[in-house]
PDB file of C-alpha atoms in Angstrom:
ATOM      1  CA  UNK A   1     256.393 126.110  16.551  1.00 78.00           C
ATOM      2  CA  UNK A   2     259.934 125.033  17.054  1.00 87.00           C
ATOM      3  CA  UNK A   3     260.485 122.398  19.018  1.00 93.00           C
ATOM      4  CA  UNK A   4     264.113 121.363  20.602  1.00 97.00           C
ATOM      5  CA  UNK A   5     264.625 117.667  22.458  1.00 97.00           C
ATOM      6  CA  UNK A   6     267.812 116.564  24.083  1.00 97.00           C
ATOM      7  CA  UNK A   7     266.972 112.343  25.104  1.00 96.00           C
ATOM      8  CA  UNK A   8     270.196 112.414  27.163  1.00 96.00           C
ATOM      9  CA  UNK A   9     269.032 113.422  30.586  1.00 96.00           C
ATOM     10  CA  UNK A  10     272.792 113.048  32.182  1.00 97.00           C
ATOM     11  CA  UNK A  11     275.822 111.739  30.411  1.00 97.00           C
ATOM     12  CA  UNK A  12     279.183 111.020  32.337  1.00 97.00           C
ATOM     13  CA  UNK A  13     283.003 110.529  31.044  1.00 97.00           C
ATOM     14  CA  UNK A  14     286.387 110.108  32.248  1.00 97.00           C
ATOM     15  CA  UNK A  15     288.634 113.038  32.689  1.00 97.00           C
ATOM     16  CA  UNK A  16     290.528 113.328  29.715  1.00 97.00           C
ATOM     17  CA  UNK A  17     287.895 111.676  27.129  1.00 97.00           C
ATOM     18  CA  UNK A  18     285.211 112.244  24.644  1.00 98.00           C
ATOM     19  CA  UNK A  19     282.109 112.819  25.189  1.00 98.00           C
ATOM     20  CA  UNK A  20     279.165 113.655  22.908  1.00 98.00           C
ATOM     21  CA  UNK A  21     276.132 115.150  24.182  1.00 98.00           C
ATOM     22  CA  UNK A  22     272.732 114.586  21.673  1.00 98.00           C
ATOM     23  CA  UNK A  23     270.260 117.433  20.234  1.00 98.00           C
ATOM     24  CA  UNK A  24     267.444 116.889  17.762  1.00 98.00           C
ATOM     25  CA  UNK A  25     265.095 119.639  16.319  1.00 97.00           C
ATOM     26  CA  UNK A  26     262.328 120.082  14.395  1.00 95.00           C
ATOM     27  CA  UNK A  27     261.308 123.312  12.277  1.00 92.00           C
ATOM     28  CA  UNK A  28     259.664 124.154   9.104  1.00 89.00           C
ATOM     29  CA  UNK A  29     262.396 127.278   8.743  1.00 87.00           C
ATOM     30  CA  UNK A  30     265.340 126.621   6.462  1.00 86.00           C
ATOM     31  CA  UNK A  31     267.486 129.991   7.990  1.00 87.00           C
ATOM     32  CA  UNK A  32     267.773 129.471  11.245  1.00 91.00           C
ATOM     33  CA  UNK A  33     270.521 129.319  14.442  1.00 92.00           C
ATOM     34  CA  UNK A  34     271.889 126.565  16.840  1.00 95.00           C
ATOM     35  CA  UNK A  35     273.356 127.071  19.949  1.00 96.00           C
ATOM     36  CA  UNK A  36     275.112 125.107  23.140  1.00 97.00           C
ATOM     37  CA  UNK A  37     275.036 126.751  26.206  1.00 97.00           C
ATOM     38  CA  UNK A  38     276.280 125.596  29.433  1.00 97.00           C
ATOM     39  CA  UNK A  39     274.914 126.145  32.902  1.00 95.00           C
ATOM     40  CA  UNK A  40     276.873 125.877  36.077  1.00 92.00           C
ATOM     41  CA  UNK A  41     276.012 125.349  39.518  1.00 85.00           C
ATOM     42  CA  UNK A  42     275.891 129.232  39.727  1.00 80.00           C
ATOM     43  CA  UNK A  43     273.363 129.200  37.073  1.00 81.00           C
ATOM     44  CA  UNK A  44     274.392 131.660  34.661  1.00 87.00           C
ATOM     45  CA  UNK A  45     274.047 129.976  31.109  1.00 92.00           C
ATOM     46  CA  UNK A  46     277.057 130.374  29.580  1.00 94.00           C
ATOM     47  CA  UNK A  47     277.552 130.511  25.627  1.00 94.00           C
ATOM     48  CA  UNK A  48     279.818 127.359  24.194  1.00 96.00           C
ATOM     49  CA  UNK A  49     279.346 127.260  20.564  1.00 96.00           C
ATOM     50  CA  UNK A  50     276.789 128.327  17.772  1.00 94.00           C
ATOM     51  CA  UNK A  51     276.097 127.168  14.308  1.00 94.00           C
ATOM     52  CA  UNK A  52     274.391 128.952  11.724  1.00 91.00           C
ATOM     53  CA  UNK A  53     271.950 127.008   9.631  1.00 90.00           C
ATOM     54  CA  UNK A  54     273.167 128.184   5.800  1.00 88.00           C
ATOM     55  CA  UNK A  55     277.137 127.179   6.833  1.00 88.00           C
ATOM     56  CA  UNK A  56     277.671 123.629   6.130  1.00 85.00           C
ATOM     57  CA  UNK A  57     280.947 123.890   7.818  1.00 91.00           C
ATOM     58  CA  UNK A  58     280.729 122.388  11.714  1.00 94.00           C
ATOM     59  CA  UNK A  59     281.739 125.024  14.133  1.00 94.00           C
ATOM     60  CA  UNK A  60     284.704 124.502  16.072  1.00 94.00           C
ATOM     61  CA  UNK A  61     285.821 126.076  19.868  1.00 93.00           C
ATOM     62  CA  UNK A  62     288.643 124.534  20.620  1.00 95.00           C
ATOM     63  CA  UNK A  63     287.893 121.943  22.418  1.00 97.00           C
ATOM     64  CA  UNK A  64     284.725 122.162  21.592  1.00 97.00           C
ATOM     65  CA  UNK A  65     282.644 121.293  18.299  1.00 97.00           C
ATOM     66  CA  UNK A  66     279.508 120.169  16.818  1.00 97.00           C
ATOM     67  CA  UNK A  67     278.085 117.498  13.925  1.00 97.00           C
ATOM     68  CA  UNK A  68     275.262 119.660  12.518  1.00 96.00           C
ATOM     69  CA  UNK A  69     273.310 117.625   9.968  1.00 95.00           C
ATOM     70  CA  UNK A  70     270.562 119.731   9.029  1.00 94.00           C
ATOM     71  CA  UNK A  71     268.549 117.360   6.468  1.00 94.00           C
ATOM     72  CA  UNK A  72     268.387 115.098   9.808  1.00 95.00           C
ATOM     73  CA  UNK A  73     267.601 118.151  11.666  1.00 96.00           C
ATOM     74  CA  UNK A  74     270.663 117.507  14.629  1.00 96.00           C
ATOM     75  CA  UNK A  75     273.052 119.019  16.089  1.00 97.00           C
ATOM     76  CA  UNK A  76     275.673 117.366  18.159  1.00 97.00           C
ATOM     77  CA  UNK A  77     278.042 119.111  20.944  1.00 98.00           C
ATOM     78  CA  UNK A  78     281.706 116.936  21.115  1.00 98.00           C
ATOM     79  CA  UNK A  79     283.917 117.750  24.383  1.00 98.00           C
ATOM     80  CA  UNK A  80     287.410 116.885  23.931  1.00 98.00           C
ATOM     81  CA  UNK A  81     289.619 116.141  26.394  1.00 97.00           C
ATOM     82  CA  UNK A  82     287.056 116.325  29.045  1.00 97.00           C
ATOM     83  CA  UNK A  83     288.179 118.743  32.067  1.00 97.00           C
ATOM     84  CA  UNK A  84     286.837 118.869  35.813  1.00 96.00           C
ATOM     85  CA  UNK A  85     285.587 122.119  34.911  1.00 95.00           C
ATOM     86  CA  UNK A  86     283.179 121.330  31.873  1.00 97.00           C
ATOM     87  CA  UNK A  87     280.783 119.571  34.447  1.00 96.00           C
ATOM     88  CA  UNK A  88     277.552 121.124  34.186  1.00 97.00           C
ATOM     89  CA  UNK A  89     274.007 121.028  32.578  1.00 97.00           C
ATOM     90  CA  UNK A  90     274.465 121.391  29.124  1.00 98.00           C
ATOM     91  CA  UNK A  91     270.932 123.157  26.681  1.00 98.00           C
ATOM     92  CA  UNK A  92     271.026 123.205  22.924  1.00 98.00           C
ATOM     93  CA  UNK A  93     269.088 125.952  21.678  1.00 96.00           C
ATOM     94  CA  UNK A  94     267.263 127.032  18.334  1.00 95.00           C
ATOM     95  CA  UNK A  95     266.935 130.393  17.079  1.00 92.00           C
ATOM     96  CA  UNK A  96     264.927 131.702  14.028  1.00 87.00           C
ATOM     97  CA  UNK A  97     266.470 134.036  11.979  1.00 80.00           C
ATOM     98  CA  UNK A  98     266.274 137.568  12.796  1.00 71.00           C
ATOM     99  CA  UNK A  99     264.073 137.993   8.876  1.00 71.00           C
ATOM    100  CA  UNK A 100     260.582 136.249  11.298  1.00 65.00           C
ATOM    101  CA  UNK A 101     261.415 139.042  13.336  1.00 64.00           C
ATOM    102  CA  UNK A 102     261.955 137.297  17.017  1.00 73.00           C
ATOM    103  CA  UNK A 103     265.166 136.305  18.509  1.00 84.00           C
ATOM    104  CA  UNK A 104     263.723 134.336  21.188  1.00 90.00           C
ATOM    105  CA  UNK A 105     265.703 130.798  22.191  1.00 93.00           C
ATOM    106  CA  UNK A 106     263.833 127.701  21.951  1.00 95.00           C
ATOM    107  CA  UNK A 107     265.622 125.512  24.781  1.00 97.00           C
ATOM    108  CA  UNK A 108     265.563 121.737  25.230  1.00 97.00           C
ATOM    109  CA  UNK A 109     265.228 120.314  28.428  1.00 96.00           C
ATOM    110  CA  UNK A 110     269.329 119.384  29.388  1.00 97.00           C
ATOM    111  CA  UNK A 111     271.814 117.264  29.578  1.00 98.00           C
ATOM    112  CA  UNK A 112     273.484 116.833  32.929  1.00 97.00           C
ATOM    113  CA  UNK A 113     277.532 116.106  32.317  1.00 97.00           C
ATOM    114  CA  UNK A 114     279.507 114.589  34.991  1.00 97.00           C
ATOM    115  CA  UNK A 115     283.043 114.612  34.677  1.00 97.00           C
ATOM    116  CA  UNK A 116     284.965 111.659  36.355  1.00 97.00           C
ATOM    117  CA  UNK A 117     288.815 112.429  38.190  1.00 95.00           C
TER     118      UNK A 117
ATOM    119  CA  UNK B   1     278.839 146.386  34.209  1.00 53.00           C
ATOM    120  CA  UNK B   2     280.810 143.756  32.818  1.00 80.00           C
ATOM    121  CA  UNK B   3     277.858 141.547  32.715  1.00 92.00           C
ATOM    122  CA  UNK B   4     273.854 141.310  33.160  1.00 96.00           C
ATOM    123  CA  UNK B   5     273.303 142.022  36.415  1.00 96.00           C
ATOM    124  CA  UNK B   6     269.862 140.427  38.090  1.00 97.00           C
ATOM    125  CA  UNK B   7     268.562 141.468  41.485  1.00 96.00           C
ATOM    126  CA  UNK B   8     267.462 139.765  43.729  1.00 97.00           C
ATOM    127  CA  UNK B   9     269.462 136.904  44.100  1.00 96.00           C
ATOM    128  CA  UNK B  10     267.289 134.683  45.752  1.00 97.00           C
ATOM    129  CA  UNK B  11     263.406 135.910  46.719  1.00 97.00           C
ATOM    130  CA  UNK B  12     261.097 134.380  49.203  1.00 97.00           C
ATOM    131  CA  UNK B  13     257.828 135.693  49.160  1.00 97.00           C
ATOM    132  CA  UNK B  14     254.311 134.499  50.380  1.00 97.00           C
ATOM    133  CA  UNK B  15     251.502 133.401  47.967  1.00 97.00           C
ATOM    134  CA  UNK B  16     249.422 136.240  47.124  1.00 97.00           C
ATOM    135  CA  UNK B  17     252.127 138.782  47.841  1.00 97.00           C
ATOM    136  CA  UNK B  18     253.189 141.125  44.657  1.00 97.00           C
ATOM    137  CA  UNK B  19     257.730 140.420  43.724  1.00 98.00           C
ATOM    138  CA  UNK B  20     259.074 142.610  41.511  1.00 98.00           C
ATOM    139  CA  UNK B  21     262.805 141.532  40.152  1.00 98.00           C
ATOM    140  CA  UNK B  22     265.307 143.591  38.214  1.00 98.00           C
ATOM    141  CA  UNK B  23     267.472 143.096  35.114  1.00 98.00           C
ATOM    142  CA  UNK B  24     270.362 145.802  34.597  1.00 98.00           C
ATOM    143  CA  UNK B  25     271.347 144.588  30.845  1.00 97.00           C
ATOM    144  CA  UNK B  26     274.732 145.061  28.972  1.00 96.00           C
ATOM    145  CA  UNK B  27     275.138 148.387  28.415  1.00 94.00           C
ATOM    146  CA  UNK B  28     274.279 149.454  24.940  1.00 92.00           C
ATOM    147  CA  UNK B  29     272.696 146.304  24.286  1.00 94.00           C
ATOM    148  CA  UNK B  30     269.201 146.890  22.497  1.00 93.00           C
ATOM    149  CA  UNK B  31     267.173 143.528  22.764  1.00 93.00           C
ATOM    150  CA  UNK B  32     266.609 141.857  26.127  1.00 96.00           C
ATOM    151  CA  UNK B  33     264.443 138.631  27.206  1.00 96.00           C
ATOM    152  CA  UNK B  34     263.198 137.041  30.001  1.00 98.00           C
ATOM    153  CA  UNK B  35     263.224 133.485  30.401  1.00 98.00           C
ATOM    154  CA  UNK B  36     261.362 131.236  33.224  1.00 98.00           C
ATOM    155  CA  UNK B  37     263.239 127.895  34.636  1.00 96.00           C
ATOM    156  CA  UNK B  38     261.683 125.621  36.469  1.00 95.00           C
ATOM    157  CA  UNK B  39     263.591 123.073  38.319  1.00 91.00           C
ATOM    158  CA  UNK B  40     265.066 120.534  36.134  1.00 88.00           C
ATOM    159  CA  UNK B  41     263.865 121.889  33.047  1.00 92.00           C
ATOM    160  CA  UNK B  42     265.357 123.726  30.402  1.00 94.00           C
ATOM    161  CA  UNK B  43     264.316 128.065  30.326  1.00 96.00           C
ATOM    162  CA  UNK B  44     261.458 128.975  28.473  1.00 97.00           C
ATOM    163  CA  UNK B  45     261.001 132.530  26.460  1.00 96.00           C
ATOM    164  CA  UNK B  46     258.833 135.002  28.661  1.00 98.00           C
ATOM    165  CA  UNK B  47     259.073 137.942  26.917  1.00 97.00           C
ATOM    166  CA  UNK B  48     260.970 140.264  24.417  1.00 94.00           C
ATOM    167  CA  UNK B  49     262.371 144.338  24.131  1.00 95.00           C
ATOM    168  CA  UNK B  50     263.954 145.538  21.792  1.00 93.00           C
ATOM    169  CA  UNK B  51     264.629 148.819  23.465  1.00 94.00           C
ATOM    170  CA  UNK B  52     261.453 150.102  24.787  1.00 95.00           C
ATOM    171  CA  UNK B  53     259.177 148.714  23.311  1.00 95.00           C
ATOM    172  CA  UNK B  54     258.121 144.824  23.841  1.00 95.00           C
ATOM    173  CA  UNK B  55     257.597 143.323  20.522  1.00 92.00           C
ATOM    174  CA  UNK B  56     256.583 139.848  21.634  1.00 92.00           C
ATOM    175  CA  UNK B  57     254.993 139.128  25.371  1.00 93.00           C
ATOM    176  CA  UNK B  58     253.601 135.875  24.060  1.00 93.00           C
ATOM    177  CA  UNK B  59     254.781 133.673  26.627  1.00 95.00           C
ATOM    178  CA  UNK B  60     253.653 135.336  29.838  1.00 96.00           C
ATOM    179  CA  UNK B  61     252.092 132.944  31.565  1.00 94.00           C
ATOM    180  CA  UNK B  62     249.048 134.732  32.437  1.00 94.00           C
ATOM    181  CA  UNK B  63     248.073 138.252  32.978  1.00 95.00           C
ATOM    182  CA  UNK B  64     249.371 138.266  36.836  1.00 97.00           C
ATOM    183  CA  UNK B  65     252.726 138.610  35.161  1.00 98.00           C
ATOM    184  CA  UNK B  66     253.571 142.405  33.537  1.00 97.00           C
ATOM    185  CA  UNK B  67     257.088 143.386  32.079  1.00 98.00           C
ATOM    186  CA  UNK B  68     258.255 147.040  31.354  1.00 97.00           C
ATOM    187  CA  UNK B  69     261.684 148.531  29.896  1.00 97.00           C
ATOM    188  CA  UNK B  70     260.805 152.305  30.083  1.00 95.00           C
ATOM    189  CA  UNK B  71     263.927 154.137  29.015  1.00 93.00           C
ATOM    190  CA  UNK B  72     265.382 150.828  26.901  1.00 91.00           C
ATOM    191  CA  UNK B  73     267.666 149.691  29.503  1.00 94.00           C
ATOM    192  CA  UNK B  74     266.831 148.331  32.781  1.00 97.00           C
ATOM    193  CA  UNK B  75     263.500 145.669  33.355  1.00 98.00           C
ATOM    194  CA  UNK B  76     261.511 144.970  35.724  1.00 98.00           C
ATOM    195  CA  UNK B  77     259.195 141.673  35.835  1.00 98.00           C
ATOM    196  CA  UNK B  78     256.619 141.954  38.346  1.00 98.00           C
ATOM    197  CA  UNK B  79     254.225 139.224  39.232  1.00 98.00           C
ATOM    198  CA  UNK B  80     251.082 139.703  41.202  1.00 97.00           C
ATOM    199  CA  UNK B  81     249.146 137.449  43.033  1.00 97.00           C
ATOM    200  CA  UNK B  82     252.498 134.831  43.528  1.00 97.00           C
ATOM    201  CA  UNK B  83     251.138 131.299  43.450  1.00 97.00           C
ATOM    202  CA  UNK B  84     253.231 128.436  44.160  1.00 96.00           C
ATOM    203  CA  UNK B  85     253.666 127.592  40.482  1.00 96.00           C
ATOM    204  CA  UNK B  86     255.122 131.022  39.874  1.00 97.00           C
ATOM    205  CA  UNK B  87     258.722 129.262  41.921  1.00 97.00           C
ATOM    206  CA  UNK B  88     261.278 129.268  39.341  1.00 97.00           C
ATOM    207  CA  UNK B  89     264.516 130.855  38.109  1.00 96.00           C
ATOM    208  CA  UNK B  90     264.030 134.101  36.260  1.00 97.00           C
ATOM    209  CA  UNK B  91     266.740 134.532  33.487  1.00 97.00           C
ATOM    210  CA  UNK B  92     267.345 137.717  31.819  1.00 97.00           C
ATOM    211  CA  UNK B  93     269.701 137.927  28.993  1.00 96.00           C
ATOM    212  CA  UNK B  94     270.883 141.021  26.619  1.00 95.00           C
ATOM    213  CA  UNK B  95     271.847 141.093  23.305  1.00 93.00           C
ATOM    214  CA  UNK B  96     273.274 143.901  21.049  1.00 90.00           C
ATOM    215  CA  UNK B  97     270.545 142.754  18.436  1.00 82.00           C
ATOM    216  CA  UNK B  98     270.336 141.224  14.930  1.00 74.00           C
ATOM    217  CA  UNK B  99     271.353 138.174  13.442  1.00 65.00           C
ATOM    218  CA  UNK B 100     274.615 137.701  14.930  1.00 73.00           C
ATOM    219  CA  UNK B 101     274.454 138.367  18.016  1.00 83.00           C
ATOM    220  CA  UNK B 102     274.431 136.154  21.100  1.00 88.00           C
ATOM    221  CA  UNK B 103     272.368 136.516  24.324  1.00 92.00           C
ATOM    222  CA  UNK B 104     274.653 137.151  27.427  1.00 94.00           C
ATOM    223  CA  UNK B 105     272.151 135.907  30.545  1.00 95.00           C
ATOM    224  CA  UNK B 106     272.702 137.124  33.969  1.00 95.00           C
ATOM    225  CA  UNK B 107     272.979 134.941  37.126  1.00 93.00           C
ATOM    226  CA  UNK B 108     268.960 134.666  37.894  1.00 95.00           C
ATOM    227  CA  UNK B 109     266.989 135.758  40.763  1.00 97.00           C
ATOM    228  CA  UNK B 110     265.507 132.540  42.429  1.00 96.00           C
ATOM    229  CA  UNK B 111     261.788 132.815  43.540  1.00 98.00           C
ATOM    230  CA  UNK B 112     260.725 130.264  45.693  1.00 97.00           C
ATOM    231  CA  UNK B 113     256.595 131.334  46.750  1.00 97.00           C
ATOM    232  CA  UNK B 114     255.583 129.339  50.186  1.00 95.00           C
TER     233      UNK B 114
END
């Protein structure tokens, strides 16, 4: 089974900065899908960024973007120019490719992002 | 809708009593999931349709919990017997299906079981 594990219970930057929020994995799948969603107070988890295991290329949304090293099996979510609105709890996700025929998420447990004025 | 819709909001219900909440997906959107969230943890995979029919109900916590898509679009979870455990956020998100796809997830219906 997949497991996903996020050892950054709450992070907290300036207004403005960088921040990077951690995300290890561990699988025995070599196709596969990563994913950063975000969930506000209101607790709808919204979609940030994904990453497809065979592209080698980081993903990029604008100010958002991710160091996906897949021998070391992480997968890194940068915030640029941190805004009031990008506090919230933070899940990376794994999904296994659609060929094992379930395209269930595998959560980790969340990083809670405070953004300082 | 725009979105996934999930009704009720927010549920209160005594232990022992039967809930039932709703998922109205995406329309035109094929697979749809339901996730459980406890409190300070991250959602975990309940169950899975792809249309109709549920191809994976492997994380159902026990057999007080039943989920049913009958015509391939709305969902109902329904949980018998509530014990307190059962208090969580239910998540239900829809997808169009395949490989590229992402899950949209609705707001979540809060069940809190006194």
């Amino acid at each position: 089974a997949q497991t996903v594990t996020q050892s950054q219970p709450e992070m907290s930057v300036q207004e403005a900065e960088t921040v990077t929020l951690s995300c290890t994995y561990d699988t025995s799948e070599s196709d596969y899908y990563l994913f950063w969603y975000k969930q506000p107070p209101s607790r709808q988890m919204i979609l940030v960024i994904r990453q497809e295991a065979y592209k080698q290329q980081n993903a990029t949304e604008n100010r958002f973007s991710v160091n996906f090293q897949k021998a070391a099996k992480s997968f890194s979510l940068k915030i640029s120019d941190s805004q009031l609105g990008d506090a919230a709890m933070y899940f990376c996700a794994y999904r296994s490719s659609p060929l094992f025929g379930n395209e269930k998420l595998t959560f980790g447990t969340g990083t809670r992002l405070t953004i300082i004025p | 809708g725009a979105g996934v819709s999930q009704s009720p909001r927010y549920k209160v219900a005594k232990r022992g009593q039967d809930v039932a909440l709703r998922c109205d997906p995406i329309s035109g959107h094929v697979s749809l999931f339901w996730y459980q969230q406890a409190l300070g943890q991250g959602p975990e995979f309940l169950t899975y349709f792809q249309n109709e029919a549920q191809l994976d109900k492997s994380g159902l916590p026990s057999d007080r919990f039943f989920a049913e898509r009958p015509e391939g679009s709305v969902s109902t979870l329904k949980i018998q017997r509530t014990q307190q455990e059962d208090s969580a956020v239910y998540l239900c998100a829809s997808s169009l299906g395949g490989s590229r796809q992402p899950q949209h997830f609705g707001d979540g219906t809060r069940l809190s079981i006194l």
